[in-house]
Coordinates of C-alpha atoms in Angstrom, one line a residue:
X21 CA 17.7 -38.6 -65.3
X22 CA 17.1 -40.1 -68.8
X23 CA 18.2 -43.5 -70.1
X24 CA 21.6 -41.7 -71.3
X25 CA 22.1 -40.1 -68.5
X26 CA 23.0 -41.8 -65.6
X27 CA 24.6 -39.8 -63.4
X28 CA 26.8 -40.9 -60.3
X29 CA 26.2 -44.8 -61.7
X30 CA 28.9 -47.0 -61.5
X31 CA 29.6 -48.4 -65.6
X32 CA 28.7 -51.7 -66.1
X33 CA 31.3 -53.3 -68.4
X34 CA 31.4 -52.8 -72.1
X35 CA 28.4 -54.7 -73.2
X36 CA 26.9 -55.4 -69.9
X37 CA 23.3 -54.9 -68.9
X38 CA 21.2 -51.7 -68.6
X39 CA 20.5 -50.0 -64.9
X40 CA 17.2 -51.3 -65.0
X41 CA 17.0 -55.1 -64.6
X42 CA 13.5 -57.1 -65.6
X43 CA 14.7 -59.7 -63.1
X44 CA 14.0 -57.4 -60.5
X45 CA 10.1 -57.1 -60.8
X46 CA 7.9 -59.6 -59.5
X47 CA 5.9 -62.9 -61.6
X48 CA 2.6 -61.2 -61.6
X49 CA 1.4 -57.3 -61.3
X50 CA -2.8 -56.8 -60.9
X51 CA -3.0 -54.0 -63.8
X52 CA -3.4 -50.4 -62.7
X53 CA -5.5 -48.8 -64.6
X54 CA -4.3 -45.9 -66.9
X55 CA -6.7 -43.9 -65.4
X56 CA -5.9 -44.2 -62.0
X57 CA -2.6 -42.8 -63.1
X58 CA -3.5 -40.0 -64.8
X59 CA -5.6 -38.8 -61.2
X60 CA -2.5 -39.7 -59.5
X61 CA -0.7 -37.3 -61.9
X62 CA -3.4 -35.1 -61.8
X63 CA -3.8 -35.0 -66.2
X64 CA -6.6 -35.3 -68.2
X65 CA -6.5 -39.0 -70.6
X66 CA -7.5 -39.0 -74.0
X67 CA -10.8 -40.4 -74.3
X68 CA -11.4 -44.2 -74.5
X69 CA -7.5 -45.6 -72.8
X70 CA -9.1 -45.0 -69.4
X71 CA -9.3 -48.7 -68.8
X72 CA -5.5 -49.3 -70.4
X73 CA -3.8 -51.8 -67.5
X74 CA -0.6 -50.8 -66.7
X75 CA 1.3 -53.6 -65.0
X76 CA 5.2 -51.8 -64.8
X77 CA 7.3 -49.0 -65.2
X78 CA 10.4 -48.3 -66.9
X79 CA 12.9 -45.3 -67.3
X80 CA 15.1 -47.4 -70.2
X81 CA 13.5 -48.3 -73.4
X82 CA 15.6 -51.2 -73.4
X83 CA 14.0 -52.8 -70.4
X84 CA 10.2 -52.1 -71.4
X85 CA 7.8 -55.0 -71.1
X86 CA 4.4 -54.9 -72.2
X87 CA 2.0 -53.1 -70.0
X88 CA 4.9 -50.6 -69.0
X89 CA 4.3 -46.9 -68.6
X90 CA 7.5 -45.3 -70.0
X91 CA 9.4 -42.5 -68.2
X92 CA 10.6 -40.3 -70.8
X93 CA 12.7 -38.0 -68.2
X94 CA 15.5 -35.2 -69.7
X95 CA 18.8 -35.7 -69.9
X96 CA 22.1 -33.6 -69.9
X97 CA 22.7 -34.9 -73.5
X98 CA 19.6 -36.7 -74.6
X99 CA 15.5 -36.6 -73.5
X100 CA 14.2 -40.1 -72.9
X101 CA 12.1 -39.0 -75.9
X102 CA 13.8 -40.2 -78.6
X103 CA 13.3 -43.6 -77.5
X104 CA 9.5 -43.2 -76.9
X105 CA 8.3 -44.9 -80.0
X106 CA 11.4 -48.2 -79.4
X107 CA 9.5 -48.2 -75.8
X108 CA 5.8 -48.5 -77.4
X109 CA 7.1 -50.8 -79.8
X110 CA 8.5 -53.0 -76.7
X111 CA 4.8 -52.8 -75.7
X112 CA 4.4 -49.2 -73.7
X113 CA 0.9 -48.6 -72.6
X114 CA 1.4 -44.9 -72.3
X115 CA 4.6 -42.1 -71.7
X116 CA 4.9 -40.2 -69.2
X117 CA 7.0 -36.9 -70.2
X118 CA 7.5 -32.9 -69.4
X119 CA 6.6 -30.1 -71.6
X120 CA 9.7 -30.4 -73.8
X121 CA 9.4 -34.2 -74.4
X122 CA 5.8 -33.4 -75.6
X123 CA 6.9 -31.0 -77.6
X124 CA 9.6 -33.5 -79.5
X125 CA 7.0 -36.3 -79.6
X126 CA 4.6 -34.4 -81.5
X127 CA 6.8 -32.8 -84.2
X128 CA 8.2 -36.3 -85.2
X129 CA 4.0 -37.8 -85.3
X130 CA 2.1 -39.1 -83.2
X131 CA 2.5 -42.2 -81.3
X132 CA -0.1 -44.9 -80.8
X133 CA -0.2 -44.6 -77.3
X134 CA -1.2 -41.9 -74.5
X135 CA 1.2 -39.0 -73.8
X136 CA 0.8 -37.6 -69.5
X137 CA 2.4 -34.2 -69.2
X138 CA 3.6 -33.2 -66.1
X139 CA 6.1 -30.8 -65.4
X140 CA 8.4 -32.6 -63.3
X141 CA 8.5 -36.0 -64.4
X142 CA 11.5 -37.2 -62.1
X143 CA 9.9 -36.6 -59.5
X144 CA 6.6 -38.8 -60.2
X145 CA 8.7 -41.7 -61.3
X146 CA 8.8 -43.4 -57.1
X147 CA 5.4 -42.3 -56.4
X148 CA 4.1 -44.4 -59.5
X149 CA 6.2 -47.1 -59.0
X150 CA 4.8 -47.8 -55.8
X151 CA 1.5 -47.6 -57.1
X152 CA 1.7 -49.7 -59.4
X153 CA 4.0 -52.5 -58.0
X154 CA 1.9 -51.9 -54.3
X155 CA 5.5 -52.3 -52.8
X156 CA 4.2 -51.2 -49.6
X157 CA 0.4 -52.0 -49.8
X158 CA -1.5 -50.0 -46.9
X159 CA -2.4 -53.5 -45.5
X160 CA 0.9 -53.5 -44.3
X161 CA 2.1 -57.2 -45.8
X162 CA 5.2 -56.0 -46.5
X163 CA 9.1 -56.8 -45.7
X164 CA 10.0 -54.6 -42.4
X165 CA 12.5 -52.2 -44.1
X166 CA 15.8 -50.9 -42.8
X167 CA 17.7 -48.3 -44.4
X168 CA 20.8 -47.4 -43.9
X169 CA 22.9 -44.0 -44.5
X170 CA 26.2 -42.1 -43.6
X171 CA 29.4 -41.7 -45.7
X172 CA 31.2 -44.9 -44.7
X173 CA 30.2 -48.2 -42.9
X174 CA 26.7 -48.3 -45.1
X175 CA 27.3 -51.8 -46.7
X176 CA 28.9 -53.7 -43.7
X177 CA 26.2 -52.3 -41.1
X178 CA 23.6 -53.8 -44.2
X179 CA 25.4 -57.0 -44.3
X180 CA 24.9 -57.6 -40.2
X181 CA 21.3 -56.5 -40.4
X182 CA 20.7 -59.2 -42.5
X183 CA 23.2 -61.6 -40.8
X184 CA 21.0 -60.5 -37.9
X185 CA 17.8 -61.2 -39.1
X186 CA 18.9 -64.6 -40.4
X187 CA 20.2 -66.3 -36.6
X188 CA 16.4 -64.4 -35.5
X189 CA 15.0 -67.1 -38.2
X190 CA 13.9 -64.3 -40.6
X191 CA 14.0 -64.7 -44.3
X192 CA 15.7 -61.3 -44.7
X193 CA 16.2 -59.3 -48.5
X194 CA 19.3 -57.0 -49.0
X195 CA 19.8 -53.8 -51.9
X196 CA 23.2 -52.8 -51.7
X197 CA 26.4 -51.5 -53.4
X198 CA 27.5 -55.3 -53.7
X199 CA 24.3 -57.3 -54.6
X200 CA 20.8 -57.6 -54.0
X201 CA 19.0 -60.4 -52.5
X202 CA 15.3 -61.5 -52.6
X203 CA 16.0 -64.7 -52.0
X204 CA 18.1 -67.0 -52.7
X205 CA 19.7 -65.9 -55.6
X206 CA 22.1 -62.9 -55.9
X207 CA 21.6 -60.0 -58.0
X208 CA 24.8 -57.7 -58.9
X209 CA 24.4 -54.5 -58.2
X210 CA 25.4 -51.8 -60.2
X211 CA 24.2 -48.1 -57.8
X212 CA 24.3 -47.8 -54.2
X213 CA 21.0 -47.7 -54.3
X214 CA 18.8 -48.7 -57.7
X215 CA 16.6 -46.3 -59.6
X216 CA 12.8 -45.9 -57.5
X217 CA 11.7 -48.2 -60.2
X218 CA 13.7 -50.8 -59.7
X219 CA 13.5 -50.5 -55.6
X220 CA 9.6 -51.0 -56.0
X221 CA 9.9 -53.8 -58.2
X222 CA 12.1 -55.4 -55.5
X223 CA 10.2 -54.7 -53.1
X224 CA 7.3 -56.3 -54.7
X225 CA 8.8 -59.3 -55.4
X226 CA 10.5 -59.9 -52.1
X227 CA 6.6 -59.6 -50.4
X228 CA 5.6 -61.5 -53.2
X229 CA 8.4 -64.2 -52.2
X230 CA 7.2 -63.9 -48.7
X231 CA 10.5 -62.2 -47.2
X232 CA 10.1 -60.9 -44.0
X233 CA 12.4 -57.7 -43.9
X234 CA 15.1 -56.1 -45.9
X235 CA 18.1 -53.6 -45.2
X236 CA 19.3 -51.3 -47.7
X237 CA 21.7 -48.6 -48.3
X238 CA 20.4 -45.1 -48.9
X239 CA 23.4 -43.4 -50.6
X240 CA 23.4 -39.4 -50.9
X241 CA 23.0 -39.6 -54.6
X242 CA 20.2 -42.0 -54.0
X243 CA 18.2 -39.3 -52.0
X244 CA 19.2 -36.4 -54.6
X245 CA 18.2 -38.3 -57.4
X246 CA 15.0 -39.4 -56.5
X247 CA 15.7 -42.8 -55.7
X248 CA 14.2 -43.9 -52.9
X249 CA 10.9 -41.4 -53.7
X250 CA 7.8 -43.4 -52.7
X251 CA 9.7 -45.8 -49.9
X252 CA 9.0 -45.4 -46.3
X253 CA 11.5 -47.1 -44.3
X254 CA 10.6 -48.8 -41.3
X255 CA 13.6 -47.8 -39.7
X256 CA 16.4 -45.7 -40.8
X257 CA 20.1 -45.7 -39.3
X258 CA 22.9 -43.3 -39.8
X259 CA 26.7 -44.1 -39.5
X260 CA 29.1 -41.3 -40.1
X261 CA 28.8 -38.0 -41.7
X262 CA 33.0 -37.5 -43.1
X263 CA 34.0 -35.6 -46.7
X264 CA 32.9 -37.0 -49.6
X265 CA 31.2 -36.3 -52.7
X266 CA 31.6 -32.9 -52.6
X267 CA 31.6 -33.2 -55.8
X268 CA 27.9 -33.5 -55.9
X269 CA 27.1 -31.7 -52.9
X270 CA 29.4 -28.6 -52.5
X271 CA 29.6 -28.4 -49.1
X272 CA 29.5 -30.6 -45.6
X273 CA 26.7 -28.7 -44.5
X274 CA 24.5 -29.6 -47.9
X275 CA 26.3 -33.2 -48.3
X276 CA 24.2 -33.5 -44.3
X277 CA 21.4 -31.7 -45.4
X278 CA 20.7 -34.1 -47.9
X279 CA 21.0 -37.1 -45.7
X280 CA 19.0 -35.4 -42.8
X281 CA 16.0 -35.6 -45.6
X282 CA 15.8 -39.4 -45.5
X283 CA 14.7 -38.7 -41.2
X284 CA 11.3 -37.2 -42.3
X285 CA 8.1 -38.1 -41.5
X286 CA 7.3 -38.7 -45.4
X287 CA 10.1 -41.3 -45.8
X288 CA 10.3 -42.8 -42.8
X289 CA 8.9 -44.1 -39.4
X290 CA 11.9 -44.1 -37.1
X291 CA 15.4 -43.9 -36.4
X292 CA 18.7 -45.0 -34.8
X293 CA 21.5 -42.1 -35.2
X294 CA 24.9 -42.7 -34.1
X295 CA 26.0 -39.6 -32.2
X296 CA 29.8 -39.9 -32.2
X297 CA 30.7 -36.8 -34.7
X298 CA 28.5 -33.1 -34.5
X299 CA 27.0 -34.6 -37.8
X300 CA 25.1 -37.0 -35.9
X301 CA 24.0 -34.8 -33.0
X302 CA 22.4 -32.4 -35.0
X303 CA 20.8 -34.9 -37.0
X304 CA 19.2 -36.5 -33.7
X305 CA 18.3 -32.9 -32.8
X306 CA 16.5 -32.3 -35.5
X307 CA 15.0 -35.0 -37.0
X308 CA 11.2 -35.3 -37.6
X309 CA 10.9 -38.5 -36.4
X310 CA 11.5 -40.3 -33.1
X311 CA 14.9 -41.3 -32.6
X312 CA 17.0 -43.8 -30.3
X313 CA 20.7 -42.7 -30.2
X314 CA 23.8 -44.2 -30.2
X315 CA 27.2 -43.9 -29.1
X316 CA 30.1 -46.1 -30.2
X317 CA 33.6 -44.3 -28.8
X318 CA 32.9 -44.7 -25.1
X319 CA 29.9 -44.0 -22.8
X320 CA 28.3 -41.0 -23.6
X321 CA 25.3 -39.8 -20.7
X322 CA 23.2 -38.1 -24.0
X323 CA 23.1 -41.6 -25.7
X324 CA 20.0 -44.2 -25.3
X325 CA 22.8 -47.2 -26.5
X326 CA 26.8 -47.0 -25.8
X327 CA 29.5 -49.0 -26.9
X328 CA 31.1 -50.4 -23.5
X329 CA 33.6 -53.0 -22.4
X330 CA 35.7 -53.2 -25.6
X331 CA 38.1 -56.0 -25.9
X332 CA 40.0 -57.5 -28.7
X333 CA 39.3 -61.3 -29.4
X334 CA 41.2 -62.5 -32.1
X335 CA 40.6 -59.9 -35.9
X336 CA 37.7 -58.8 -34.0
X337 CA 36.4 -57.8 -30.7
X338 CA 33.9 -58.8 -27.4
X339 CA 31.8 -55.7 -26.6
X340 CA 28.8 -54.8 -24.7
X341 CA 25.7 -52.1 -25.4
X342 CA 24.4 -50.7 -22.3
X343 CA 21.6 -48.9 -22.0
X344 CA 20.3 -46.1 -20.1
X345 CA 17.6 -47.9 -18.6
X346 CA 20.0 -51.0 -17.3
X347 CA 19.4 -53.2 -20.3
X348 CA 22.9 -54.6 -21.5
X349 CA 24.1 -56.8 -24.7
X350 CA 26.4 -58.8 -25.0
X351 CA 28.6 -58.9 -29.0
X352 CA 31.1 -60.0 -31.2
X353 CA 32.4 -59.1 -34.2
X354 CA 34.8 -61.1 -36.3
X355 CA 36.0 -58.4 -38.5
X356 CA 38.6 -55.9 -37.6
X357 CA 39.0 -52.4 -36.2
X358 CA 36.7 -50.2 -33.6
X359 CA 34.3 -49.1 -37.0
X360 CA 33.0 -52.7 -37.5
X361 CA 32.7 -52.5 -33.7
X362 CA 30.5 -49.1 -34.3
X363 CA 28.7 -50.9 -37.4
X364 CA 27.6 -53.6 -35.9
X365 CA 26.5 -51.8 -32.8
X366 CA 23.9 -49.7 -35.3
X367 CA 23.0 -52.7 -36.7
X368 CA 21.9 -54.2 -33.1
X369 CA 19.4 -51.1 -31.9
X370 CA 18.3 -51.1 -35.7
X371 CA 16.8 -54.0 -35.8
X372 CA 15.9 -54.1 -31.5
X373 CA 13.9 -51.2 -33.2
X374 CA 11.8 -53.4 -35.1
X375 CA 10.3 -54.5 -32.1
X376 CA 12.8 -57.2 -31.0
X377 CA 12.8 -58.5 -27.2
X378 CA 16.1 -58.2 -26.1
X379 CA 16.6 -61.0 -24.7
X380 CA 15.6 -62.5 -27.8
X381 CA 18.5 -60.8 -29.6
X382 CA 20.8 -61.9 -27.0
X383 CA 20.0 -65.5 -28.1
X384 CA 20.4 -65.1 -31.4
X385 CA 24.1 -63.2 -30.8
X386 CA 24.9 -65.9 -29.1
X387 CA 23.7 -68.7 -30.9
X388 CA 24.8 -67.8 -34.1
X389 CA 27.4 -65.2 -34.4
X390 CA 25.7 -63.2 -36.5
X391 CA 28.9 -60.3 -36.6
X392 CA 31.5 -63.2 -38.3
X393 CA 29.9 -63.3 -41.5
X394 CA 31.2 -62.5 -45.0
X395 CA 31.1 -58.8 -46.2
X396 CA 33.2 -58.9 -49.7
X397 CA 35.7 -56.1 -50.1
X398 CA 35.7 -54.6 -46.3
X399 CA 38.0 -55.3 -44.4
X400 CA 38.5 -59.1 -46.4
X401 CA 41.4 -60.9 -45.1
X402 CA 43.4 -62.6 -48.3
X403 CA 46.6 -63.9 -46.2
X404 CA 47.6 -64.0 -42.4
X405 CA 51.3 -63.7 -43.2
X406 CA 51.5 -61.1 -44.1
X407 CA 48.3 -59.8 -42.8
X408 CA 46.8 -58.9 -46.1
X409 CA 43.9 -56.7 -46.3
X410 CA 41.6 -55.0 -49.4
X411 CA 38.7 -53.1 -48.2
X412 CA 36.7 -50.4 -50.1
X413 CA 38.1 -46.9 -48.1
X414 CA 38.2 -44.5 -50.5
X415 CA 37.5 -40.8 -48.8
X416 CA 40.0 -39.6 -45.6
X417 CA 38.2 -41.0 -42.7
X418 CA 37.4 -44.1 -44.2
X419 CA 41.6 -44.9 -44.9
X420 CA 42.4 -43.4 -41.5
X421 CA 40.1 -45.7 -40.1
X422 CA 41.5 -49.0 -41.8
X423 CA 45.3 -48.2 -41.8
X424 CA 44.9 -47.5 -37.9
X425 CA 42.7 -51.7 -37.8
X426 CA 45.4 -53.1 -39.7
X427 CA 48.6 -52.1 -37.5
X428 CA 50.1 -54.8 -35.7
X429 CA 51.3 -54.5 -32.2
X430 CA 54.4 -56.8 -33.2
X431 CA 57.6 -54.8 -33.1
X432 CA 59.3 -54.2 -36.6
X433 CA 56.0 -54.3 -38.2
X434 CA 54.9 -52.8 -41.5
X435 CA 52.0 -51.2 -42.4
X436 CA 52.1 -51.3 -46.2
X437 CA 49.2 -49.2 -48.2
X438 CA 48.2 -49.2 -51.5
X439 CA 45.8 -46.8 -52.8
X440 CA 45.1 -44.2 -55.2
X441 CA 42.1 -41.8 -56.3
X442 CA 39.3 -41.7 -58.0
X443 CA 38.9 -39.3 -61.0
X444 CA 36.5 -37.1 -61.8
X445 CA 35.2 -37.3 -58.2
X446 CA 35.9 -34.6 -54.9
X447 CA 39.5 -33.5 -55.7
X448 CA 39.8 -31.6 -52.4
X449 CA 40.6 -35.0 -50.1
X450 CA 43.3 -36.2 -52.7
X451 CA 45.9 -34.4 -50.8
X452 CA 44.4 -35.1 -47.7
X453 CA 44.7 -38.8 -48.8
X454 CA 48.2 -38.8 -49.5
X455 CA 48.8 -37.5 -45.8
X456 CA 46.9 -39.5 -43.9
X457 CA 48.9 -42.5 -45.8
X458 CA 52.1 -40.6 -45.4
X459 CA 51.4 -40.4 -40.8
X460 CA 50.0 -44.0 -40.4
X461 CA 51.5 -46.2 -43.1
X462 CA 55.4 -47.3 -43.5
X463 CA 55.5 -47.6 -46.9
X464 CA 53.0 -45.4 -48.9
X465 CA 52.8 -46.6 -52.7
X466 CA 50.0 -44.4 -54.7
X467 CA 48.2 -46.0 -57.6
X468 CA 45.5 -45.6 -59.8
X469 CA 41.7 -46.2 -58.7
X470 CA 39.4 -45.4 -61.7
X471 CA 40.3 -42.6 -63.5
X472 CA 37.5 -42.1 -65.5
X473 CA 38.3 -39.5 -68.6
X474 CA 40.8 -37.5 -66.4
X475 CA 44.6 -38.3 -66.1
X476 CA 45.9 -40.4 -64.1
X477 CA 49.4 -39.4 -63.9
X478 CA 47.6 -36.1 -62.7
X479 CA 45.4 -37.5 -59.9
X480 CA 48.1 -39.6 -58.8
X481 CA 50.7 -36.4 -58.6
X482 CA 47.4 -34.5 -56.6
X483 CA 48.1 -37.5 -54.4
X484 CA 51.6 -37.7 -53.7
X485 CA 51.3 -33.7 -53.3
X486 CA 49.3 -34.4 -50.0
X487 CA 52.1 -37.0 -49.0
X488 CA 55.0 -35.7 -49.3
X489 CA 53.6 -32.4 -48.0
X490 CA 53.0 -34.3 -44.8
X491 CA 55.8 -36.4 -44.6
X492 CA 58.3 -33.0 -44.9
X493 CA 56.6 -31.0 -42.4
X494 CA 56.0 -33.3 -40.0
X495 CA 59.2 -35.1 -40.6
X496 CA 57.7 -38.6 -40.7
X497 CA 59.5 -41.9 -41.7
X498 CA 58.0 -43.3 -44.2
X499 CA 58.9 -44.5 -47.6
X500 CA 56.5 -42.8 -50.4
X501 CA 56.2 -44.9 -53.8
X502 CA 54.4 -44.4 -57.4
X503 CA 53.6 -47.4 -58.9
X504 CA 50.8 -48.1 -61.8
X505 CA 49.0 -49.7 -63.0
X506 CA 47.8 -50.8 -60.2
X507 CA 48.1 -54.9 -60.7
X508 CA 51.6 -53.8 -60.8
X509 CA 51.2 -52.4 -57.4
X510 CA 50.5 -54.7 -55.7
X511 CA 52.8 -57.0 -56.3
X512 CA 55.2 -53.9 -55.5
X513 CA 53.6 -54.3 -52.0
X514 CA 54.4 -57.7 -52.0
X515 CA 57.9 -57.8 -52.8
X516 CA 58.0 -55.1 -49.9
X517 CA 56.6 -57.5 -47.2
X518 CA 57.8 -59.8 -44.9
X519 CA 55.3 -62.3 -43.2
X520 CA 55.1 -60.3 -39.9
X521 CA 54.1 -57.0 -42.3
X522 CA 50.3 -55.7 -43.2
X523 CA 49.4 -54.8 -46.7
X524 CA 46.6 -52.7 -47.4
X525 CA 45.0 -52.4 -50.7
X526 CA 42.4 -49.4 -50.4
X527 CA 39.8 -47.9 -52.2
X528 CA 37.9 -50.8 -54.9
X529 CA 36.7 -53.4 -52.3
X530 CA 34.9 -55.7 -54.0
X531 CA 35.0 -54.0 -57.3
X532 CA 36.0 -56.0 -60.4
X533 CA 36.1 -53.6 -63.2
X534 CA 39.0 -50.2 -63.8
X535 CA 37.5 -47.8 -65.7
X536 CA 39.8 -45.4 -68.2
X537 CA 39.0 -43.5 -70.8
X538 CA 35.4 -44.9 -71.2
X539 CA 36.7 -48.5 -71.2
X540 CA 36.3 -51.0 -68.4
X541 CA 39.3 -53.1 -67.6
X542 CA 39.0 -56.1 -65.4
X543 CA 40.7 -55.6 -62.2
X544 CA 40.1 -57.6 -58.8
X545 CA 42.4 -56.3 -55.8
X546 CA 41.4 -59.6 -54.2
X547 CA 42.5 -61.3 -57.5
X548 CA 45.7 -59.6 -58.1
X549 CA 46.5 -59.9 -54.4
X550 CA 46.1 -63.4 -54.1
X551 CA 48.2 -64.4 -57.4
X552 CA 50.7 -62.0 -56.1
X553 CA 50.8 -63.6 -52.5
X554 CA 51.0 -66.8 -54.0
X555 CA 54.1 -65.8 -56.7
X556 CA 56.5 -64.6 -53.4
X557 CA 55.1 -68.1 -52.0
X558 CA 53.1 -66.9 -48.9
X559 CA 50.1 -68.6 -48.1
X560 CA 46.5 -67.3 -48.8
X561 CA 43.8 -67.2 -46.3
X562 CA 40.9 -69.7 -46.9
X563 CA 38.8 -68.3 -43.3
X564 CA 35.5 -67.8 -45.2
X565 CA 34.1 -66.2 -42.2
X566 CA 35.9 -62.7 -43.0
X567 CA 36.5 -63.9 -46.8
X568 CA 34.1 -63.6 -49.7

């Protein structure tokens, strides 16, 4: 993707930073001769340019620094070659592009730097970034890298891994949807997985700062768009696979195949795969690397580890992990929902797979309670009475799990849900989500998520159609409402609630901007929910173990 075709990314607020940021880079990069890069690409260099030193790589002319290699890639509407002169003016020492880009540059006049032409420059970006930044050098002096993929649970599992690594006395990094940590200073994240140029720079930065391990979310978009090319994970983990992103992949089979690419010898050394569903079992059977299997929905004789003895404690649960060889690990999570038990279990087994002894792991779990940790916008508790929760659930499976998790056993208590669907994304899941809400909530308030360039009313109508159809066909007793804008829907939910009810605001989680017709509007569900609760006289939670 060129700098004008940042496909599948979350837009920055108007006037915000470019998608790639120089803040990801290490302080020092030993120059790589341009001749070495040409050899890697299999292309010839103009005479006299072999020793030009390359110290960085960028896809975006606005983030080019002196010494960079500028990757001029084709995009949907503009070609990166359009911006090559700006890149050279900023200090780029060479340009890598395709035939079309080279022709465009030739017609616009000679550049003062070499132009290297390759057939598919997009696939060269990751390996070149790995070479330039020495992100995972052959001597092995780099952080242990754990990657998590799946439809739901990636963010929470990476936070759990990060927290457990800290409990074990390690200094970890984090690359994900909400933030990037390469030490104490968080870097806001615009993509679930950053561009490959930034991923390799971040890994080099972590190595430079002495970090010992890092966890990374790996989306299907990251694999499809080559954002993790050139990265080798020490352990990759799989949570689950449910309907999402079919606007990109077209079918569940293709969605699965994209995820499965991560579980191959060129990308990872070993895997932990949750085998609760057929997709997980298929992945475990077909993976091209050693696999440890995990069953989280009850003992499973075919799994290497299984969750057992789940018992509620507060909002969360105590549980055990039992292995086929007789080992038992006792765990606790303070976050609600059986899916957080599954996320904690996966995090524990992935860390175990890095070589940590079970006794050492148990001591860290007992002493630090690492799975009672703040995960912004993931089952985030805003108040206790009514129980008010903000969650990122934005697909059918996640919404169902979240609604089931927040249902109170108290007689007469209601579940009130506020949610919508994202515009210009998998339209087939909209009525399905409406039907799920009608079945599992008492009051369904359909509002807007991120409409993007689609008509918001039409999106709501799709969701409402599914809710009404399920209510009428199944004779459900829920109340179905439509309310917009979203802050008004949240206020209506609070106005409807009593202290014994539960409010779930689903779909946006940690996000603080709502995109409507190309304009980013400030909107944070947590802020709106707190304000509405306070206005109604309800107390707002200050439990920082759960809140961010």
